[in-house]
Coordinates of C-alpha atoms in Angstrom, one line a residue:
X1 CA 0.0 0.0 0.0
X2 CA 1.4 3.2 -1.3
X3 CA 1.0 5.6 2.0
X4 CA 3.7 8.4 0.8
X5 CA 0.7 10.9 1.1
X6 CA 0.1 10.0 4.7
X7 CA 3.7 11.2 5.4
X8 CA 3.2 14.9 3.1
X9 CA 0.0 15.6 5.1
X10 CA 0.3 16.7 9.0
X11 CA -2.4 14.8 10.2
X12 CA -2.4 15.4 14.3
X13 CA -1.6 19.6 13.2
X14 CA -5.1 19.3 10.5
X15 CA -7.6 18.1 13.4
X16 CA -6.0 20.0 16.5
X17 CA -6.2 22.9 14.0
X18 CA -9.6 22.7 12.8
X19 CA -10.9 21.4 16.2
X20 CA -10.0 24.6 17.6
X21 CA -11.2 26.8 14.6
X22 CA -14.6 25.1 15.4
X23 CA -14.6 25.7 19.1
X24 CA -13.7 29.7 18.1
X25 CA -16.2 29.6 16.2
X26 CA -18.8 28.7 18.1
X27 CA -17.6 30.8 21.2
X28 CA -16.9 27.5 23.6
X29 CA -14.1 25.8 24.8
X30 CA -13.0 22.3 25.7
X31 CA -13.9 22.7 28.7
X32 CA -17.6 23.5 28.0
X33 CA -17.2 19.9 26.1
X34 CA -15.5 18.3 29.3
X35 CA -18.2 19.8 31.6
X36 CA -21.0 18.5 29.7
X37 CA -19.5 15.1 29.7
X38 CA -19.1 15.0 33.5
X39 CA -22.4 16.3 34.0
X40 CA -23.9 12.6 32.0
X41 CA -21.7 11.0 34.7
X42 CA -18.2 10.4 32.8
X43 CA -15.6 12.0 35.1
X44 CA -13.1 9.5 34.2
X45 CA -13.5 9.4 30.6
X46 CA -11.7 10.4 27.9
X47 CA -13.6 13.3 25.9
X48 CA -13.6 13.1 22.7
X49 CA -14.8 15.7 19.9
X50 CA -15.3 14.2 16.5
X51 CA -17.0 14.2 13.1
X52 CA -17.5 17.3 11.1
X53 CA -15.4 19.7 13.5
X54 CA -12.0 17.8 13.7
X55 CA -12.3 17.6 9.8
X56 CA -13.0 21.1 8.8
X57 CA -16.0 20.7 7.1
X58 CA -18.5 21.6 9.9
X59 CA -21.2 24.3 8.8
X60 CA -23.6 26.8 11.3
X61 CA -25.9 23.9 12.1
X62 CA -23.5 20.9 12.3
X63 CA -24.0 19.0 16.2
X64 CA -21.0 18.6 18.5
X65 CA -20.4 14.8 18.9
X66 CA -19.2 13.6 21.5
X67 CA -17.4 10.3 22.4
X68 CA -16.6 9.2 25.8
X69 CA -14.1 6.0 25.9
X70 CA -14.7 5.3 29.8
X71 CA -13.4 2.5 32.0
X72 CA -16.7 1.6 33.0
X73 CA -18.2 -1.5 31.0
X74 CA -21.0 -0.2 28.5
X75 CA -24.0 -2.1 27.2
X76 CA -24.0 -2.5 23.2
X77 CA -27.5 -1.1 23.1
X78 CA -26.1 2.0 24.6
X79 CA -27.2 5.0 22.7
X80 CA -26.3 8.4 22.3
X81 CA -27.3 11.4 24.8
X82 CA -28.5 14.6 22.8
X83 CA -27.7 17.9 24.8
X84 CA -28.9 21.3 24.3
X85 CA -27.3 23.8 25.8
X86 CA -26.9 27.4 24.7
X87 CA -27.9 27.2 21.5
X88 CA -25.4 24.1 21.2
X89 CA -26.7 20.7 20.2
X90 CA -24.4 18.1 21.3
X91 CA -24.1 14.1 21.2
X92 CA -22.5 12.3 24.1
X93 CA -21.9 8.5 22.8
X94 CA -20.0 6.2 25.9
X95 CA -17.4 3.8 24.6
X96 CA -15.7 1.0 26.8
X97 CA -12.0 1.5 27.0
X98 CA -11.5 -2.5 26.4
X99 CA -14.0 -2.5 23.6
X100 CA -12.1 -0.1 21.8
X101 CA -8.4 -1.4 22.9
X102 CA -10.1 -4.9 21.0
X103 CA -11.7 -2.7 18.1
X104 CA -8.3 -1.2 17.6
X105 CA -6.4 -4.6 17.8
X106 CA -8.9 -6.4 15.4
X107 CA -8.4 -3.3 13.1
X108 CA -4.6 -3.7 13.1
X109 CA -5.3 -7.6 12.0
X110 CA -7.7 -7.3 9.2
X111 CA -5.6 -4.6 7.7
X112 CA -3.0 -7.0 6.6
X113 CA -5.3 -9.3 4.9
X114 CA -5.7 -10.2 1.5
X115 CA -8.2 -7.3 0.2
X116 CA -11.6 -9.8 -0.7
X117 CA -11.0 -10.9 2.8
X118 CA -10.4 -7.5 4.2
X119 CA -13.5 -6.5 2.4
X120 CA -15.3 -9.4 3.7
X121 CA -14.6 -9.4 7.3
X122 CA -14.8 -5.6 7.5
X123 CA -18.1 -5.8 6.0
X124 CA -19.5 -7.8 9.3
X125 CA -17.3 -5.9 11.5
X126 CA -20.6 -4.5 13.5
X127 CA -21.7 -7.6 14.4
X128 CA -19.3 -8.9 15.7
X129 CA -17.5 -5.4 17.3
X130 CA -18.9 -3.3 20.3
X131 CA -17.4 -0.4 18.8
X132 CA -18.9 0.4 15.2
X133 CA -17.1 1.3 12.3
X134 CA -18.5 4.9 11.9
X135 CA -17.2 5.2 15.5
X136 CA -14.4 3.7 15.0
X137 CA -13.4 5.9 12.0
X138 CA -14.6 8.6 14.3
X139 CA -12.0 8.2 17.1
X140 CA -9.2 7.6 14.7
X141 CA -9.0 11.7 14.1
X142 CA -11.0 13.1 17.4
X143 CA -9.6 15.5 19.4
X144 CA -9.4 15.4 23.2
X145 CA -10.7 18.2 25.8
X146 CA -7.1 18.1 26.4
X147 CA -6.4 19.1 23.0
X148 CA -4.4 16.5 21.4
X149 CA -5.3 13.4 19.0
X150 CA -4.3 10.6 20.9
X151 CA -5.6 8.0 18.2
X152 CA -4.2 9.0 14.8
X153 CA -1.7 6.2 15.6
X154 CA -4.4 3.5 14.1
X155 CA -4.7 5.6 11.3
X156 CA -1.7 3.6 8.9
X157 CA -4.6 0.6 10.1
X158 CA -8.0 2.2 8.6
X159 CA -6.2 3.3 5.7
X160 CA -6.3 -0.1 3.7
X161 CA -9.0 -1.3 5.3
X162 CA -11.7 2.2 4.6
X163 CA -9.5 2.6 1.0
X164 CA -10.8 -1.2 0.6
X165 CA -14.8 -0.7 0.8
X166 CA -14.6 2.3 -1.3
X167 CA -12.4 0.5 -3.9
X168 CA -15.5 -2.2 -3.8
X169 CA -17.8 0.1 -4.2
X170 CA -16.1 2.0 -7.1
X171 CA -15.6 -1.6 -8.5
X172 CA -19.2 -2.5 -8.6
X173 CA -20.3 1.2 -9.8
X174 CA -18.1 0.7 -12.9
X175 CA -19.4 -3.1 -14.0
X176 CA -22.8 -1.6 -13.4
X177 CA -22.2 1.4 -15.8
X178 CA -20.7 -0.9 -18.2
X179 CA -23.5 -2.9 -17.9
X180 CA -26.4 -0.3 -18.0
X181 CA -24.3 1.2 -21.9
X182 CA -24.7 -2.3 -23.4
X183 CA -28.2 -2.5 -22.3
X184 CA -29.1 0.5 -23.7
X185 CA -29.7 2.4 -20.8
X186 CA -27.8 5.8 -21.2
X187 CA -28.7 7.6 -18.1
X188 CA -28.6 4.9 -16.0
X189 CA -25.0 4.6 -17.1
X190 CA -24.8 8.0 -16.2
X191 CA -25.8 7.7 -13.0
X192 CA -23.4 4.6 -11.9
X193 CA -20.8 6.5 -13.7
X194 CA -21.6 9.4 -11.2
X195 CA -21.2 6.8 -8.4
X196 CA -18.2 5.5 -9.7
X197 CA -16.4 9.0 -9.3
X198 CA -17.8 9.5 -6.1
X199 CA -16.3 6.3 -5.2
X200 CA -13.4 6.7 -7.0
X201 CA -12.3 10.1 -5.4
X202 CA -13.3 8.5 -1.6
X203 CA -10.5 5.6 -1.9
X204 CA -7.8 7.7 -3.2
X205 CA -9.0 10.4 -0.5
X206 CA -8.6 7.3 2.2
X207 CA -5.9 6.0 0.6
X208 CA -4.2 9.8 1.0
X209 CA -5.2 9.4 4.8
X210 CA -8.4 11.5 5.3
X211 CA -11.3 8.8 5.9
X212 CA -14.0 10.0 5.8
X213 CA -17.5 7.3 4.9
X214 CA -19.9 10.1 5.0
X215 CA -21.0 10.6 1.7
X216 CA -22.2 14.3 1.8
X217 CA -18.4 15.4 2.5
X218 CA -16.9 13.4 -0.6
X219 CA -17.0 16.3 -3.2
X220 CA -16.2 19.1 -0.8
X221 CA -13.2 17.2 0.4
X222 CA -11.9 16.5 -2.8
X223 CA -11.5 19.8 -3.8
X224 CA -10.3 21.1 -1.0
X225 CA -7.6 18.2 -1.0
X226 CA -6.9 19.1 -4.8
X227 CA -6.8 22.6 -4.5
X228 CA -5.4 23.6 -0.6
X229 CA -4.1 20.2 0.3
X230 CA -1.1 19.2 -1.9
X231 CA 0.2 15.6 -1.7
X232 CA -2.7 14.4 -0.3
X233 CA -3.9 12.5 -3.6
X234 CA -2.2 10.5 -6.1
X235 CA -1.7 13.1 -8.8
X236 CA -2.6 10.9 -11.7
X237 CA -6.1 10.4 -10.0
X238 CA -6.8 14.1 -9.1
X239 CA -6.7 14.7 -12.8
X240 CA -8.5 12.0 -14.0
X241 CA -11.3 12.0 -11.7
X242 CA -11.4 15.7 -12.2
X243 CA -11.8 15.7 -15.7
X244 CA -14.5 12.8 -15.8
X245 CA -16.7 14.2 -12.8
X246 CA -17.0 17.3 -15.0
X247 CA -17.7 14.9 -18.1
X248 CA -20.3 13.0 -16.4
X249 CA -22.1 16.5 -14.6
X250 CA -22.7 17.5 -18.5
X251 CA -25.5 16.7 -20.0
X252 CA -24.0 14.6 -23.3
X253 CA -25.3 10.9 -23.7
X254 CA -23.4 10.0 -26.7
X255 CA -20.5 10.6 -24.7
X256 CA -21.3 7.6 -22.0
X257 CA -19.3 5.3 -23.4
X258 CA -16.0 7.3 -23.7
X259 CA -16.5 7.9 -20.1
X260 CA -17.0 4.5 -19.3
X261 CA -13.5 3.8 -20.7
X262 CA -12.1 6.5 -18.7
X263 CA -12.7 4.1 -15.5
X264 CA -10.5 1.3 -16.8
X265 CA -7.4 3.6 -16.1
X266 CA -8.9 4.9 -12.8
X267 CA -9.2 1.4 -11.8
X268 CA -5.9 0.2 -13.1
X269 CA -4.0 3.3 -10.5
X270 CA -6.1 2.0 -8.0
X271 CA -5.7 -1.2 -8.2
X272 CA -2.0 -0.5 -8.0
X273 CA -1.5 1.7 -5.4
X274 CA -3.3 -0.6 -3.4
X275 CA -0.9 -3.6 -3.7
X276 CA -3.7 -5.6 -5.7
X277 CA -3.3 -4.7 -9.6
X278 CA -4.7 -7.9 -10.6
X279 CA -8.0 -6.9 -9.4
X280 CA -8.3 -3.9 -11.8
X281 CA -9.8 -6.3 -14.7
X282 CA -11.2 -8.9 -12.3
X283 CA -14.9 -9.4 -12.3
X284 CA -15.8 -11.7 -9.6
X285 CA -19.5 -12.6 -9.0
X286 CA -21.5 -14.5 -7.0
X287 CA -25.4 -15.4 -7.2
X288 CA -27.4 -14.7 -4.2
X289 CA -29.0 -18.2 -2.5
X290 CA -32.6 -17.5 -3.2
X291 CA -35.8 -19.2 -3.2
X292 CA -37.9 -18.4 -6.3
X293 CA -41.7 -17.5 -5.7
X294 CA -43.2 -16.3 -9.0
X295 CA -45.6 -13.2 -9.1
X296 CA -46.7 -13.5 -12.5
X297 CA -45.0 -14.7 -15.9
X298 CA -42.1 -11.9 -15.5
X299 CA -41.1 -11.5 -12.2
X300 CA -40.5 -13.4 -8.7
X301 CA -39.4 -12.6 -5.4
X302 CA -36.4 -14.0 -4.2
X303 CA -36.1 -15.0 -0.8
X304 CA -33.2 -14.6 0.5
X305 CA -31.6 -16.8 3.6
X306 CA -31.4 -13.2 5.4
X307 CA -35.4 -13.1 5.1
X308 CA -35.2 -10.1 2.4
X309 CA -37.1 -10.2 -0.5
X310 CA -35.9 -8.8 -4.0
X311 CA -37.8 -8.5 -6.9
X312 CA -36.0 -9.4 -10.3
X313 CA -36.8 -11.5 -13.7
X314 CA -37.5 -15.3 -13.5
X315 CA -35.6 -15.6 -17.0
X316 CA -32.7 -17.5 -16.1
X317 CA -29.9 -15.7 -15.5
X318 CA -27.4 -14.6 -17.8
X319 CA -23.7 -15.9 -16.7
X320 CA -21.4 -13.2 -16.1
X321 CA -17.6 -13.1 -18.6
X322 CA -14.8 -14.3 -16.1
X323 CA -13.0 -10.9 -17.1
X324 CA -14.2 -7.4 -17.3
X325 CA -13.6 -7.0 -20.8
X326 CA -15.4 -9.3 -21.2
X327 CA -18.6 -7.1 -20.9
X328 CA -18.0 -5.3 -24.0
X329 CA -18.8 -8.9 -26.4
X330 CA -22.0 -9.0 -24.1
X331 CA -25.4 -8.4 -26.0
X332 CA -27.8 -5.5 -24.9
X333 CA -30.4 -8.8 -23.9
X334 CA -27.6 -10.4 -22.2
X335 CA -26.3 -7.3 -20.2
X336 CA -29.7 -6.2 -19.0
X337 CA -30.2 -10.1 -17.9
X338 CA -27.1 -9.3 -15.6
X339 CA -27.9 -5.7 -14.7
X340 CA -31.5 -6.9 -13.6
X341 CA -29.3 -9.1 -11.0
X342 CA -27.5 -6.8 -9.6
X343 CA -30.0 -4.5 -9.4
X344 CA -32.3 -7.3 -7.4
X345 CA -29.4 -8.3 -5.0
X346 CA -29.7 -11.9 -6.8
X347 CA -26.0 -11.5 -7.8
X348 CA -23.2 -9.2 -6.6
X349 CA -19.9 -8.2 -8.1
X350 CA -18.8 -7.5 -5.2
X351 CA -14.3 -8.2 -5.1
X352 CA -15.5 -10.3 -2.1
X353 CA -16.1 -13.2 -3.9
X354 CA -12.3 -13.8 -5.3
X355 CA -10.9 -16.7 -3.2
X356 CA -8.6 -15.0 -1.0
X357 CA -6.4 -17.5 -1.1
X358 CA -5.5 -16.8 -4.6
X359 CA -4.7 -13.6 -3.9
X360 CA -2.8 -14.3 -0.8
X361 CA -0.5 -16.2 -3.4
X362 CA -0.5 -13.5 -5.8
X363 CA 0.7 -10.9 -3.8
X364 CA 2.1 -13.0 -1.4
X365 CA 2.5 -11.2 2.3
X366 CA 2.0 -7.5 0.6
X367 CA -0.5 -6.7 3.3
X368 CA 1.1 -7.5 6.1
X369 CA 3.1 -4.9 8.5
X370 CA 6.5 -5.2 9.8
X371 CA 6.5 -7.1 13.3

């Protein structure tokens, strides 16, 4: 994993920095924060500020949140405390100190794992995990009353781990666009293409070291990180992604299909700076285990064993090429056959269905940190 940018930007200086630009801003102090944490009963807690104001994107009506790791065991069901208190709107969350010491030992593990099975484990991290992965990712950057971020030491940790879900995500955005232009869709294509940037510009942002899974905040940070924050991202994807996400925001259908090309190179750098290029052309698949209930002479709901229902065709299936390129020989019948899949949940191209194993011996021990 290519982390050059992680050493050009000075993390601990951006959050102290734009914590305390927030707190100016808002006429309150630390303390405020520490008082209002007592007063819910954590005296021996850690305060933590986080979200929005340690990344300096909070506006006039964003909430304080809160996070109190504590020594005192907390229940899983725990929820947030919402505070109002001159004209301040705050959330107090409690974490358990050992939870998170486990969260941030677990986090340390998976991010030296193969990337399908980084993906995959990751994926049911909350089940499994006291502390959440938006909290998590929360901690990583928060500021303390005391004014220091004591946590940006797991940061090298989330790094592959958040760059790998929005590598996914870009992944499955671009087979879906690819799909939606040979079926004769044009705007759909548009619109996965749209999520394909979005995507896109999130793992190289991550992959710079500012994480960051709220969607809202993806295009304000990226030009902020382009234009004011030098180093942070891979120069080759600034431009690119730059130059398609104005292509795609125009309104030009005959020029999809260019713009769908423009992703193989996107996902070829990606691919590469993190340590898994033979993933850039790889189009994994897997078919949802379903039981077929047919509506009428067109359509069924598939059962799923998670209990959910999805609606898609009851044609059989078209079978996916083993290769991304191979989508281009695909028929518009056959590509709306797969499209119809994906969009019912009956089949994901989600990278989490490459044997990990394979890729373990591909890329042999590339994921794994020095002892």
């Amino acid at each position: 994993m290519d982390h050059r940018s992680l050493q050009t930007v000075n993390y601990p200086d951006f959050v102290t920095a734009n914590a305390a630009a927030f707190l100016r801003g808002r006429n309150i102090g630390f303390e405020l924060l520490a008082t209002l944490a007592r007063e819910q009963g954590f005296e021996d807690a850690q305060v933590l500020l986080t979200s929005s104001p340690v990344h300096g994107i909070a506006t006039a009506t964003s909430d304080i949140d809160l996070i109190c790791v504590t020594p005192q065991p907390v229940s899983r069901g725990q929820m947030a405390t919402q505070i109002h208190r001159d004209g301040q709107h705050c959330e107090i969350l409690p974490i358990g100190a050992q939870d998170l010491e486990r969260a941030f030992a677990d986090l340390a593990l998976l991010s030296r794992r193969a990337l399908p099975q980084r993906l995959a484990d990751y994926q049911r991290w909350d089940a499994s995990h006291a502390v959440r992965k938006k909290y998590l990712e929360r901690i990583v950057y928060a500021v303390a009353t005391d004014g220091h971020a004591h946590h940006l030491g797991h940061l090298p940790a989330l790094v592959p781990v958040a760059a790998a879900q929005e590598y996914d995500a870009f992944h499955q955005s671009r087979v879906c666009a690819m799909l939606a232009g040979r079926a004769g869709e044009p705007e759909a294509a548009r619109g996965y293409l749209i999520n394909a940037c979005l995507f896109a510009m999130a793992a190289a942002l991550s992959l710079g070291g500012w994480v960051l899974s709220n969607k809202k905040w993806t295009l304000r940070r990226w030009h902020e990180a382009a234009t004011s924050r030098r180093g942070l991202l891979d120069p080759m994807l600034q431009d690119r992604l730059t130059a398609l996400w104005s292509a795609v925001c125009e309104f030009a259908p005959a020029a999809t299909a260019l713009e769908i090309a423009a992703l193989d190179e996107i996902a070829a750098r990606l691919a590469v700076l993190m340590d898994a290029p033979s993933l850039a052309d790889a189009l994994p698949h897997t078919a949802a285990s379903c039981t077929q209930a047919a509506l009428d002479k067109g359509s069924a709901f598939l059962i799923g064993d998670d209990g959910r229902a999805r609606l898609a065709t009851t044609a059989e299936m078209q079978a996916p090429p083993p290769e991304f390129a191979g989508l281009a020989t695909l028929t518009s019948t056959q590509a709306a056959s797969l499209l119809r899949g994906a969009r019912s949940g009956a089949l994901s191209f989600s990278l989490t269905a490459i044997d990990s194993r394979a890729e373990d011996e591909d890329k042999e021990d590339t994921h794994a940190l020095a002892d």
